[in-house]
PDB file of C-alpha atoms and ligand atoms in Angstrom:
ATOM      1  CA  MET I   1      -2.873 -13.669  20.500  1.00  0.00           C
ATOM      2  CA  ILE I   2      -1.878 -13.873  16.576  1.00  0.00           C
ATOM      3  CA  ARG I   3      -2.352 -10.515  14.654  1.00  0.00           C
ATOM      4  CA  HIS I   4      -3.301 -10.338  10.955  1.00  0.00           C
ATOM      5  CA  PHE I   5      -2.301  -7.253   9.118  1.00  0.00           C
ATOM      6  CA  ILE I   6      -5.397  -7.150   6.704  1.00  0.00           C
ATOM      7  CA  ASP I   7      -6.033  -3.410   6.643  1.00  0.00           C
ATOM      8  CA  LEU I   8      -4.225  -0.518   8.165  1.00  0.00           C
ATOM      9  CA  TRP I   9      -6.949  -0.262  11.064  1.00  0.00           C
ATOM     10  CA  ASP I  10      -5.689  -3.529  12.011  1.00  0.00           C
ATOM     11  CA  ILE I  11      -2.821  -1.667  13.937  1.00  0.00           C
ATOM     12  CA  THR I  12      -3.176   1.440  16.336  1.00  0.00           C
ATOM     13  CA  PRO I  13      -1.707   4.820  15.566  1.00  0.00           C
ATOM     14  CA  GLU I  14       0.881   4.288  18.075  1.00  0.00           C
ATOM     15  CA  GLU I  15       1.965   0.734  16.666  1.00  0.00           C
ATOM     16  CA  GLY I  16       1.828   2.711  13.117  1.00  0.00           C
ATOM     17  CA  TRP I  17       4.310   5.107  14.146  1.00  0.00           C
ATOM     18  CA  LYS I  18       6.274   2.533  15.922  1.00  0.00           C
ATOM     19  CA  LEU I  19       6.485   0.633  12.400  1.00  0.00           C
ATOM     20  CA  VAL I  20       7.844   3.715  10.706  1.00  0.00           C
ATOM     21  CA  LEU I  21      10.595   4.692  13.339  1.00  0.00           C
ATOM     22  CA  ASP I  22      11.391   0.945  13.212  1.00  0.00           C
ATOM     23  CA  ALA I  23      11.616   0.735   9.550  1.00  0.00           C
ATOM     24  CA  GLU I  24      13.887   4.087   9.725  1.00  0.00           C
ATOM     25  CA  ALA I  25      16.217   2.462  12.191  1.00  0.00           C
ATOM     26  CA  ILE I  26      16.434  -0.648  10.061  1.00  0.00           C
ATOM     27  CA  LYS I  27      17.013   1.232   6.842  1.00  0.00           C
ATOM     28  CA  LEU I  28      20.049   3.259   8.769  1.00  0.00           C
ATOM     29  CA  SER I  29      21.273  -0.153   9.990  1.00  0.00           C
ATOM     30  CA  LYS I  30      20.732   0.875  13.574  1.00  0.00           C
ATOM     31  CA  ASP I  31      18.905  -2.713  13.924  1.00  0.00           C
ATOM     32  CA  LYS I  32      20.471  -5.613  12.444  1.00  0.00           C
ATOM     33  CA  GLU I  33      19.119  -8.230  14.465  1.00  0.00           C
ATOM     34  CA  LYS I  34      17.885 -11.493  12.828  1.00  0.00           C
ATOM     35  CA  HIS I  35      14.447 -10.827  13.874  1.00  0.00           C
ATOM     36  CA  LEU I  36      13.290 -14.006  11.813  1.00  0.00           C
ATOM     37  CA  LEU I  37      15.680 -16.816  12.572  1.00  0.00           C
ATOM     38  CA  GLY I  38      14.022 -20.376  12.240  1.00  0.00           C
ATOM     39  CA  LYS I  39      10.960 -18.613  10.864  1.00  0.00           C
ATOM     40  CA  LYS I  40       9.068 -19.939   7.741  1.00  0.00           C
ATOM     41  CA  VAL I  41       7.005 -17.293   5.674  1.00  0.00           C
ATOM     42  CA  GLY I  42       4.836 -18.373   2.867  1.00  0.00           C
ATOM     43  CA  LEU I  43       4.364 -16.070  -0.187  1.00  0.00           C
ATOM     44  CA  PHE I  44       0.983 -17.006  -1.614  1.00  0.00           C
ATOM     45  CA  PHE I  45      -0.085 -14.797  -4.632  1.00  0.00           C
ATOM     46  CA  THR I  46      -2.598 -15.147  -7.347  1.00  0.00           C
ATOM     47  CA  LYS I  47      -1.780 -12.147  -9.317  1.00  0.00           C
ATOM     48  CA  PRO I  48       2.153 -10.641 -10.723  1.00  0.00           C
ATOM     49  CA  SER I  49       4.084  -8.755  -8.419  1.00  0.00           C
ATOM     50  CA  THR I  50       7.456  -7.266  -8.890  1.00  0.00           C
ATOM     51  CA  ARG I  51       7.965  -5.060  -5.771  1.00  0.00           C
ATOM     52  CA  THR I  52       6.109  -7.042  -3.278  1.00  0.00           C
ATOM     53  CA  ARG I  53       7.033 -10.180  -3.683  1.00  0.00           C
ATOM     54  CA  VAL I  54      10.746  -9.474  -4.101  1.00  0.00           C
ATOM     55  CA  SER I  55      10.848  -7.256  -1.096  1.00  0.00           C
ATOM     56  CA  PHE I  56       9.275  -9.588   0.875  1.00  0.00           C
ATOM     57  CA  GLU I  57      11.380 -12.495  -0.242  1.00  0.00           C
ATOM     58  CA  VAL I  58      14.639 -10.165   0.515  1.00  0.00           C
ATOM     59  CA  ALA I  59      13.504  -8.837   3.803  1.00  0.00           C
ATOM     60  CA  ILE I  60      12.834 -12.377   5.100  1.00  0.00           C
ATOM     61  CA  VAL I  61      16.306 -13.793   4.267  1.00  0.00           C
ATOM     62  CA  GLU I  62      17.989 -10.804   5.205  1.00  0.00           C
ATOM     63  CA  LEU I  63      16.377 -11.325   8.761  1.00  0.00           C
ATOM     64  CA  GLY I  64      17.411 -14.740   8.956  1.00  0.00           C
ATOM     65  CA  GLY I  65      14.117 -16.435   7.803  1.00  0.00           C
ATOM     66  CA  HIS I  66      12.955 -18.762   4.941  1.00  0.00           C
ATOM     67  CA  SER I  67      10.399 -17.974   2.388  1.00  0.00           C
ATOM     68  CA  VAL I  68       8.404 -20.061   0.398  1.00  0.00           C
ATOM     69  CA  TYR I  69       6.741 -18.991  -2.833  1.00  0.00           C
ATOM     70  CA  LEU I  70       3.216 -20.419  -3.469  1.00  0.00           C
ATOM     71  CA  SER I  71       1.443 -19.294  -6.947  1.00  0.00           C
ATOM     72  CA  GLU I  72      -1.947 -20.016  -6.766  1.00  0.00           C
ATOM     73  CA  GLN I  73      -1.863 -22.576  -9.829  1.00  0.00           C
ATOM     74  CA  SER I  74       0.552 -24.609  -7.790  1.00  0.00           C
ATOM     75  CA  LEU I  75      -1.712 -25.140  -4.990  1.00  0.00           C
ATOM     76  CA  GLN I  76      -4.660 -27.526  -4.732  1.00  0.00           C
ATOM     77  CA  ILE I  77      -6.857 -24.282  -4.319  1.00  0.00           C
ATOM     78  CA  SER I  78      -6.743 -23.946  -7.855  1.00  0.00           C
ATOM     79  CA  ARG I  79      -8.418 -27.113  -8.151  1.00  0.00           C
ATOM     80  CA  GLY I  80     -11.276 -26.233  -5.818  1.00  0.00           C
ATOM     81  CA  GLU I  81      -9.459 -26.762  -2.300  1.00  0.00           C
ATOM     82  CA  ASP I  82     -11.417 -24.901   0.321  1.00  0.00           C
ATOM     83  CA  ILE I  83      -9.951 -21.824   1.466  1.00  0.00           C
ATOM     84  CA  LYS I  84     -10.290 -22.610   4.979  1.00  0.00           C
ATOM     85  CA  ASP I  85      -8.673 -26.066   4.252  1.00  0.00           C
ATOM     86  CA  THR I  86      -5.505 -24.335   2.804  1.00  0.00           C
ATOM     87  CA  ALA I  87      -5.255 -22.128   5.718  1.00  0.00           C
ATOM     88  CA  ARG I  88      -5.598 -24.995   8.160  1.00  0.00           C
ATOM     89  CA  THR I  89      -2.737 -26.714   6.118  1.00  0.00           C
ATOM     90  CA  LEU I  90      -0.605 -24.116   5.786  1.00  0.00           C
ATOM     91  CA  SER I  91      -0.937 -22.869   9.355  1.00  0.00           C
ATOM     92  CA  ARG I  92       0.796 -26.161  10.013  1.00  0.00           C
ATOM     93  CA  TYR I  93       4.025 -25.705   8.434  1.00  0.00           C
ATOM     94  CA  LEU I  94       4.802 -21.919   8.347  1.00  0.00           C
ATOM     95  CA  ASP I  95       4.721 -18.735  10.695  1.00  0.00           C
ATOM     96  CA  CYS I  96       3.341 -16.356   8.679  1.00  0.00           C
ATOM     97  CA  VAL I  97       1.713 -15.925   5.023  1.00  0.00           C
ATOM     98  CA  VAL I  98       1.837 -13.196   2.653  1.00  0.00           C
ATOM     99  CA  ILE I  99      -1.116 -13.100   0.461  1.00  0.00           C
ATOM    100  CA  ARG I 100      -1.843 -11.479  -2.536  1.00  0.00           C
ATOM    101  CA  THR I 101      -5.092 -12.129  -4.286  1.00  0.00           C
ATOM    102  CA  ASP I 102      -8.229 -10.757  -6.311  1.00  0.00           C
ATOM    103  CA  SER I 103     -10.376 -10.796  -3.644  1.00  0.00           C
ATOM    104  CA  HIS I 104     -10.710  -9.232  -0.202  1.00  0.00           C
ATOM    105  CA  LYS I 105     -13.329 -11.335   1.032  1.00  0.00           C
ATOM    106  CA  LYS I 106     -11.179 -14.403   0.207  1.00  0.00           C
ATOM    107  CA  LEU I 107      -8.419 -12.987   2.279  1.00  0.00           C
ATOM    108  CA  GLU I 108     -10.667 -12.499   5.141  1.00  0.00           C
ATOM    109  CA  GLU I 109     -11.820 -15.943   4.842  1.00  0.00           C
ATOM    110  CA  TYR I 110      -8.372 -17.326   4.781  1.00  0.00           C
ATOM    111  CA  ALA I 111      -7.123 -15.317   7.764  1.00  0.00           C
ATOM    112  CA  LYS I 112     -10.287 -16.272   9.773  1.00  0.00           C
ATOM    113  CA  HIS I 113      -9.003 -20.016   9.440  1.00  0.00           C
ATOM    114  CA  SER I 114      -5.253 -19.279  10.054  1.00  0.00           C
ATOM    115  CA  SER I 115      -3.667 -19.999  13.220  1.00  0.00           C
ATOM    116  CA  VAL I 116      -0.616 -17.862  11.902  1.00  0.00           C
ATOM    117  CA  PRO I 117      -0.444 -14.207  10.946  1.00  0.00           C
ATOM    118  CA  VAL I 118      -1.683 -13.311   7.601  1.00  0.00           C
ATOM    119  CA  ILE I 119      -0.350  -9.945   5.793  1.00  0.00           C
ATOM    120  CA  ASN I 120      -2.338  -8.574   2.995  1.00  0.00           C
ATOM    121  CA  ALA I 121       0.090  -8.032  -0.088  1.00  0.00           C
ATOM    122  CA  LEU I 122      -2.674  -6.094  -1.974  1.00  0.00           C
ATOM    123  CA  THR I 123      -6.523  -7.087  -2.698  1.00  0.00           C
ATOM    124  CA  ASP I 124      -9.087  -5.237  -4.895  1.00  0.00           C
ATOM    125  CA  MET I 125     -10.137  -3.245  -1.843  1.00  0.00           C
ATOM    126  CA  SER I 126      -6.580  -2.331   0.012  1.00  0.00           C
ATOM    127  CA  HIS I 127      -2.888  -2.212  -0.077  1.00  0.00           C
ATOM    128  CA  PRO I 128      -1.440  -1.694   3.268  1.00  0.00           C
ATOM    129  CA  CYS I 129       2.022  -2.633   3.039  1.00  0.00           C
ATOM    130  CA  GLN I 130       2.254  -0.016   0.435  1.00  0.00           C
ATOM    131  CA  VAL I 131       0.768   2.634   2.233  1.00  0.00           C
ATOM    132  CA  LEU I 132       2.425   1.989   5.561  1.00  0.00           C
ATOM    133  CA  SER I 133       5.624   2.098   3.635  1.00  0.00           C
ATOM    134  CA  ASP I 134       4.668   5.512   1.850  1.00  0.00           C
ATOM    135  CA  VAL I 135       4.334   6.882   5.064  1.00  0.00           C
ATOM    136  CA  PHE I 136       7.429   6.159   6.191  1.00  0.00           C
ATOM    137  CA  THR I 137       8.729   7.616   2.793  1.00  0.00           C
ATOM    138  CA  LEU I 138       7.214  10.758   3.689  1.00  0.00           C
ATOM    139  CA  TYR I 139       8.225  10.669   7.490  1.00  0.00           C
ATOM    140  CA  GLU I 140      11.843  10.235   6.292  1.00  0.00           C
ATOM    141  CA  THR I 141      11.370  13.559   3.927  1.00  0.00           C
ATOM    142  CA  PHE I 142       9.387  15.688   6.201  1.00  0.00           C
ATOM    143  CA  LYS I 143       9.810  14.330   9.676  1.00  0.00           C
ATOM    144  CA  GLU I 144       7.642  15.736  12.329  1.00  0.00           C
ATOM    145  CA  ASP I 145       5.871  18.126   9.513  1.00  0.00           C
ATOM    146  CA  ILE I 146       4.390  15.004   7.916  1.00  0.00           C
ATOM    147  CA  LYS I 147       1.253  16.084   9.886  1.00  0.00           C
ATOM    148  CA  ARG I 148       1.216  19.589   8.836  1.00  0.00           C
ATOM    149  CA  ILE I 149       1.753  18.938   4.773  1.00  0.00           C
ATOM    150  CA  LYS I 150      -0.725  18.354   1.977  1.00  0.00           C
ATOM    151  CA  ILE I 151      -0.957  15.015   0.537  1.00  0.00           C
ATOM    152  CA  ALA I 152      -3.190  14.699  -2.934  1.00  0.00           C
ATOM    153  CA  TYR I 153      -4.035  11.719  -4.088  1.00  0.00           C
ATOM    154  CA  VAL I 154      -5.362  12.081  -7.720  1.00  0.00           C
ATOM    155  CA  GLY I 155      -6.718   9.373 -10.003  1.00  0.00           C
ATOM    156  CA  ASP I 156      -8.782   6.339  -9.783  1.00  0.00           C
ATOM    157  CA  GLY I 157     -10.314   5.382  -6.357  1.00  0.00           C
ATOM    158  CA  ASN I 158      -8.867   2.073  -6.185  1.00  0.00           C
ATOM    159  CA  ASN I 159      -7.363  -0.205  -3.305  1.00  0.00           C
ATOM    160  CA  VAL I 160      -4.400   2.345  -2.817  1.00  0.00           C
ATOM    161  CA  CYS I 161      -6.740   5.214  -2.759  1.00  0.00           C
ATOM    162  CA  ASN I 162      -8.884   3.436  -0.103  1.00  0.00           C
ATOM    163  CA  THR I 163      -5.671   2.839   2.020  1.00  0.00           C
ATOM    164  CA  TRP I 164      -4.815   6.200   2.003  1.00  0.00           C
ATOM    165  CA  LEU I 165      -8.200   7.131   3.587  1.00  0.00           C
ATOM    166  CA  VAL I 166      -7.321   5.018   6.150  1.00  0.00           C
ATOM    167  CA  ALA I 167      -3.480   6.301   6.493  1.00  0.00           C
ATOM    168  CA  ALA I 168      -4.808   9.950   6.893  1.00  0.00           C
ATOM    169  CA  GLY I 169      -6.631   8.846   9.892  1.00  0.00           C
ATOM    170  CA  LEU I 170      -4.326   6.420  11.623  1.00  0.00           C
ATOM    171  CA  PHE I 171      -1.325   8.894  11.368  1.00  0.00           C
ATOM    172  CA  GLY I 172      -3.403  12.087  11.493  1.00  0.00           C
ATOM    173  CA  LEU I 173      -2.238  13.065   7.893  1.00  0.00           C
ATOM    174  CA  ASN I 174      -4.025  15.956   5.585  1.00  0.00           C
ATOM    175  CA  LEU I 175      -5.395  14.280   2.777  1.00  0.00           C
ATOM    176  CA  PHE I 176      -7.049  15.538  -0.411  1.00  0.00           C
ATOM    177  CA  VAL I 177      -8.344  13.132  -3.042  1.00  0.00           C
ATOM    178  CA  ALA I 178      -9.576  13.810  -6.477  1.00  0.00           C
ATOM    179  CA  THR I 179     -11.334  10.967  -8.456  1.00  0.00           C
ATOM    180  CA  PRO I 180     -13.927  11.408 -11.281  1.00  0.00           C
ATOM    181  CA  ALA I 181     -17.451  10.878 -10.331  1.00  0.00           C
ATOM    182  CA  GLY I 182     -18.147   7.175 -10.759  1.00  0.00           C
ATOM    183  CA  TYR I 183     -14.487   6.431  -9.567  1.00  0.00           C
ATOM    184  CA  GLU I 184     -14.601   7.186  -6.270  1.00  0.00           C
ATOM    185  CA  PRO I 185     -12.613   5.408  -3.381  1.00  0.00           C
ATOM    186  CA  SER I 186     -15.095   2.772  -1.110  1.00  0.00           C
ATOM    187  CA  SER I 187     -17.390   4.979   1.152  1.00  0.00           C
ATOM    188  CA  TYR I 188     -16.376   2.175   3.846  1.00  0.00           C
ATOM    189  CA  TYR I 189     -12.716   3.028   3.884  1.00  0.00           C
ATOM    190  CA  TYR I 190     -13.354   6.655   3.844  1.00  0.00           C
ATOM    191  CA  GLN I 191     -15.599   6.252   6.930  1.00  0.00           C
ATOM    192  CA  ALA I 192     -12.809   4.098   8.680  1.00  0.00           C
ATOM    193  CA  GLY I 193     -10.582   6.892   7.790  1.00  0.00           C
ATOM    194  CA  GLU I 194     -12.744   9.643   9.151  1.00  0.00           C
ATOM    195  CA  ASP I 195     -13.444   7.889  12.375  1.00  0.00           C
ATOM    196  CA  LEU I 196      -9.736   7.636  13.011  1.00  0.00           C
ATOM    197  CA  CYS I 197      -9.062  11.250  11.896  1.00  0.00           C
ATOM    198  CA  LYS I 198     -11.723  12.039  14.931  1.00  0.00           C
ATOM    199  CA  ILE I 199      -8.784  10.305  17.289  1.00  0.00           C
ATOM    200  CA  THR I 200      -5.865  11.337  15.582  1.00  0.00           C
ATOM    201  CA  GLY I 201      -6.611  15.001  14.271  1.00  0.00           C
ATOM    202  CA  GLY I 202      -6.058  14.082  10.593  1.00  0.00           C
ATOM    203  CA  SER I 203      -8.304  15.368   7.433  1.00  0.00           C
ATOM    204  CA  ILE I 204      -9.769  13.647   4.585  1.00  0.00           C
ATOM    205  CA  TYR I 205     -11.499  16.053   1.665  1.00  0.00           C
ATOM    206  CA  LEU I 206     -12.956  14.403  -1.205  1.00  0.00           C
ATOM    207  CA  THR I 207     -13.351  16.071  -4.722  1.00  0.00           C
ATOM    208  CA  THR I 208     -13.764  15.512  -8.340  1.00  0.00           C
ATOM    209  CA  ASN I 209     -11.660  18.595  -8.934  1.00  0.00           C
ATOM    210  CA  PRO I 210      -7.817  17.772  -9.568  1.00  0.00           C
ATOM    211  CA  VAL I 211      -6.740  21.171  -9.330  1.00  0.00           C
ATOM    212  CA  GLU I 212      -8.340  21.717  -5.894  1.00  0.00           C
ATOM    213  CA  ALA I 213      -6.540  18.747  -4.538  1.00  0.00           C
ATOM    214  CA  VAL I 214      -3.202  19.567  -6.071  1.00  0.00           C
ATOM    215  CA  LYS I 215      -3.469  23.345  -5.056  1.00  0.00           C
ATOM    216  CA  ASP I 216      -0.105  24.222  -2.937  1.00  0.00           C
ATOM    217  CA  ALA I 217       0.145  20.130  -2.277  1.00  0.00           C
ATOM    218  CA  HIS I 218       3.546  19.127  -0.806  1.00  0.00           C
ATOM    219  CA  VAL I 219       2.823  15.603  -2.246  1.00  0.00           C
ATOM    220  CA  VAL I 220       1.154  14.280  -5.047  1.00  0.00           C
ATOM    221  CA  TYR I 221       0.371  10.676  -5.402  1.00  0.00           C
ATOM    222  CA  THR I 222      -1.178   8.858  -8.091  1.00  0.00           C
ATOM    223  CA  ASP I 223      -1.729   5.278  -9.229  1.00  0.00           C
ATOM    224  CA  VAL I 224      -2.792   3.150 -12.405  1.00  0.00           C
ATOM    225  CA  TRP I 225      -5.970   3.833 -13.842  1.00  0.00           C
ATOM    226  CA  VAL I 226      -6.719   0.074 -14.528  1.00  0.00           C
ATOM    227  CA  SER I 227      -5.763  -2.069 -11.772  1.00  0.00           C
ATOM    228  CA  MET I 228      -5.058  -5.575 -12.046  1.00  0.00           C
ATOM    229  CA  ASN I 229      -8.127  -7.742 -13.201  1.00  0.00           C
ATOM    230  CA  GLN I 230     -10.140  -4.760 -13.955  1.00  0.00           C
ATOM    231  CA  GLU I 231     -11.619  -4.309 -17.137  1.00  0.00           C
ATOM    232  CA  ARG I 232     -10.304  -1.439 -19.362  1.00  0.00           C
ATOM    233  CA  THR I 233     -13.052   0.500 -20.850  1.00  0.00           C
ATOM    234  CA  GLU I 234     -12.497   3.989 -23.110  1.00  0.00           C
ATOM    235  CA  GLU I 235     -15.191   5.505 -20.787  1.00  0.00           C
ATOM    236  CA  LYS I 236     -12.741   5.183 -17.729  1.00  0.00           C
ATOM    237  CA  ILE I 237      -9.823   6.333 -19.524  1.00  0.00           C
ATOM    238  CA  GLN I 238     -11.532   9.303 -20.769  1.00  0.00           C
ATOM    239  CA  ALA I 239     -13.230  10.187 -17.289  1.00  0.00           C
ATOM    240  CA  LEU I 240      -9.696  10.062 -15.907  1.00  0.00           C
ATOM    241  CA  MET I 241      -7.673  12.164 -18.488  1.00  0.00           C
ATOM    242  CA  PRO I 242      -8.090  15.448 -16.546  1.00  0.00           C
ATOM    243  CA  TYR I 243      -6.562  13.570 -13.689  1.00  0.00           C
ATOM    244  CA  GLN I 244      -3.290  12.805 -15.208  1.00  0.00           C
ATOM    245  CA  VAL I 245      -0.556  14.023 -13.421  1.00  0.00           C
ATOM    246  CA  ASN I 246       1.422  16.438 -15.867  1.00  0.00           C
ATOM    247  CA  GLU I 247       3.715  19.428 -15.642  1.00  0.00           C
ATOM    248  CA  LYS I 248       0.304  21.371 -16.169  1.00  0.00           C
ATOM    249  CA  LEU I 249      -1.499  19.992 -13.039  1.00  0.00           C
ATOM    250  CA  LEU I 250       1.716  19.925 -11.320  1.00  0.00           C
ATOM    251  CA  SER I 251       2.102  23.690 -11.463  1.00  0.00           C
ATOM    252  CA  TYR I 252      -0.898  24.282  -9.003  1.00  0.00           C
ATOM    253  CA  ALA I 253       1.414  22.362  -6.756  1.00  0.00           C
ATOM    254  CA  ARG I 254       3.966  23.684  -4.329  1.00  0.00           C
ATOM    255  CA  SER I 255       7.346  24.440  -6.477  1.00  0.00           C
ATOM    256  CA  ASP I 256       9.051  22.060  -4.171  1.00  0.00           C
ATOM    257  CA  VAL I 257       6.333  19.289  -4.525  1.00  0.00           C
ATOM    258  CA  LYS I 258       7.255  15.292  -4.444  1.00  0.00           C
ATOM    259  CA  VAL I 259       5.414  13.302  -6.932  1.00  0.00           C
ATOM    260  CA  MET I 260       4.795   9.601  -5.458  1.00  0.00           C
ATOM    261  CA  HIS I 261       3.643   6.429  -7.398  1.00  0.00           C
ATOM    262  CA  CYS I 262       3.102   3.037  -5.834  1.00  0.00           C
ATOM    263  CA  LEU I 263       4.006   1.219  -9.477  1.00  0.00           C
ATOM    264  CA  PRO I 264       4.082  -0.274 -11.771  1.00  0.00           C
ATOM    265  CA  ALA I 265       3.212   3.002 -13.862  1.00  0.00           C
ATOM    266  CA  LYS I 266       1.301   3.250 -17.217  1.00  0.00           C
ATOM    267  CA  LYS I 267       3.146   6.315 -18.515  1.00  0.00           C
ATOM    268  CA  GLY I 268       1.088   8.753 -20.602  1.00  0.00           C
ATOM    269  CA  GLU I 269      -1.976   7.680 -18.747  1.00  0.00           C
ATOM    270  CA  GLU I 270      -2.040   8.885 -14.881  1.00  0.00           C
ATOM    271  CA  ILE I 271       1.419   9.996 -15.142  1.00  0.00           C
ATOM    272  CA  THR I 272       3.565  11.599 -18.217  1.00  0.00           C
ATOM    273  CA  GLU I 273       7.102  10.143 -18.739  1.00  0.00           C
ATOM    274  CA  GLU I 274       8.283  13.634 -18.180  1.00  0.00           C
ATOM    275  CA  VAL I 275       6.951  14.022 -14.670  1.00  0.00           C
ATOM    276  CA  PHE I 276       7.877  10.281 -13.966  1.00  0.00           C
ATOM    277  CA  GLU I 277      11.492  11.062 -14.740  1.00  0.00           C
ATOM    278  CA  ARG I 278      11.918  14.140 -13.080  1.00  0.00           C
ATOM    279  CA  PHE I 279      10.631  12.272  -9.802  1.00  0.00           C
ATOM    280  CA  ALA I 280      12.084   8.817 -10.677  1.00  0.00           C
ATOM    281  CA  ASP I 281      14.417   9.014  -7.742  1.00  0.00           C
ATOM    282  CA  PHE I 282      12.034   9.799  -4.930  1.00  0.00           C
ATOM    283  CA  ILE I 283       9.790   6.998  -6.756  1.00  0.00           C
ATOM    284  CA  PHE I 284      12.311   4.361  -6.442  1.00  0.00           C
ATOM    285  CA  THR I 285      13.297   5.380  -2.885  1.00  0.00           C
ATOM    286  CA  GLN I 286       9.673   4.857  -2.292  1.00  0.00           C
ATOM    287  CA  ALA I 287      10.056   1.255  -4.031  1.00  0.00           C
ATOM    288  CA  GLU I 288      13.235   0.683  -2.030  1.00  0.00           C
ATOM    289  CA  ASN I 289      11.181   1.277   1.331  1.00  0.00           C
ATOM    290  CA  ARG I 290       8.941  -1.275   0.928  1.00  0.00           C
ATOM    291  CA  LEU I 291      11.792  -3.709   1.745  1.00  0.00           C
ATOM    292  CA  HIS I 292      12.851  -1.851   5.114  1.00  0.00           C
ATOM    293  CA  THR I 293       9.152  -1.360   6.299  1.00  0.00           C
ATOM    294  CA  GLN I 294       8.088  -4.870   5.677  1.00  0.00           C
ATOM    295  CA  LYS I 295      11.114  -5.794   7.680  1.00  0.00           C
ATOM    296  CA  ALA I 296       9.717  -3.856  10.531  1.00  0.00           C
ATOM    297  CA  LEU I 297       6.316  -5.279   9.975  1.00  0.00           C
ATOM    298  CA  LEU I 298       7.516  -8.745  10.164  1.00  0.00           C
ATOM    299  CA  LYS I 299       9.251  -8.179  13.400  1.00  0.00           C
ATOM    300  CA  PHE I 300       6.209  -6.789  14.679  1.00  0.00           C
ATOM    301  CA  LEU I 301       4.019  -9.681  13.702  1.00  0.00           C
ATOM    302  CA  LEU I 302       6.104 -12.405  14.381  1.00  0.00           C
TER     303      LEU I 302
HETATM  304  N1   CP U 401       3.685  -1.398  -5.705  1.00  0.00           N
HETATM  305  C1   CP U 401       3.504  -2.782  -5.857  1.00  0.00           C
HETATM  306  O1   CP U 401       2.873  -3.570  -4.909  1.00  0.00           O
HETATM  307  O2   CP U 401       4.084  -3.284  -6.846  1.00  0.00           O
HETATM  308  P1   CP U 401       4.139  -4.801  -7.123  1.00  0.00           P
HETATM  309  O3   CP U 401       2.578  -5.053  -7.754  1.00  0.00           O
HETATM  310  O4   CP U 401       5.185  -4.749  -8.153  1.00  0.00           O
HETATM  311  O5   CP U 401       4.236  -5.915  -6.110  1.00  0.00           O
HETATM  312  N1  NVA U 402      -3.642  -0.143  -7.934  1.00  0.00           N
HETATM  313  C1  NVA U 402      -2.894  -1.259  -8.682  1.00  0.00           C
HETATM  314  C2  NVA U 402      -1.750  -1.047  -7.650  1.00  0.00           C
HETATM  315  C3  NVA U 402      -0.709  -2.091  -7.992  1.00  0.00           C
HETATM  316  C4  NVA U 402       0.505  -2.170  -7.068  1.00  0.00           C
HETATM  317  C5  NVA U 402      -3.664  -2.478  -8.842  1.00  0.00           C
HETATM  318  O1  NVA U 402      -4.199  -3.018  -8.089  1.00  0.00           O
HETATM  319  O2  NVA U 402      -3.309  -3.123  -9.932  1.00  0.00           O
END
């Protein structure tokens, strides 16, 4: 049976932890096998990407496979060819397709008609590769304590935030989310996270108070206030201003707090330059880990 990776709930908690441990083994060069020998992976992107695209391309080549980059403009889909016909065609050439698109529904439609695994490389609703990798980064830092630490997500209730809700459930983590009223994460992803928490012992707490979320936190996570393809309004920026990760907000967290950002960052908005630079080493380790985690994911799916 083919497996897709559209959302984090497509894997079980056991599989999630196995992927994290595999990512660690790969990073430490304990697993150097060419798991993708002879495999062809398509990278179908309708939006820009620095980390996701490059880390997938490098992961594929280092695992002995071959990647084909497919921008939307270069495909007949841009002239109206059906998604399902594109999926059925590409399934005849490729062993796996990694897709970044503005519409989660389109990704689901593609996956329904694909006979090879489809990996979500970001949609308007979720970014599972990012958050799976972020859990690995936290595991690397906190090991077994990962289930005891307080993780705070502060800012816009976007695709990354939605995925964190599911990650808290899947991995049994303690997540506090602070977003302004009107910019909350999706209730569907929240429910999925809550349902998983009942199995794994994780917890999710939603608030509009950033100080409450950050208080005594071990980890503070943020992301841009205006995601790709979203409209930038002054109203949204003003609503999010109290959620900026700056030294004042961080003063409520533990003194050894770690700050995470999936990148790209818009300094002066969701994070100050000062805070960003103080945690830059950790943030770029977070970016590096996309490579190791996606190798583990490709090995698992193929
Ligand atoms: N974090 C992330 O997905 O970055 P890119 O948009 O550069 O791929
Ligand atoms: N929320 C951001 C994440 C970028 C990796 C966006 O969708 O643009």
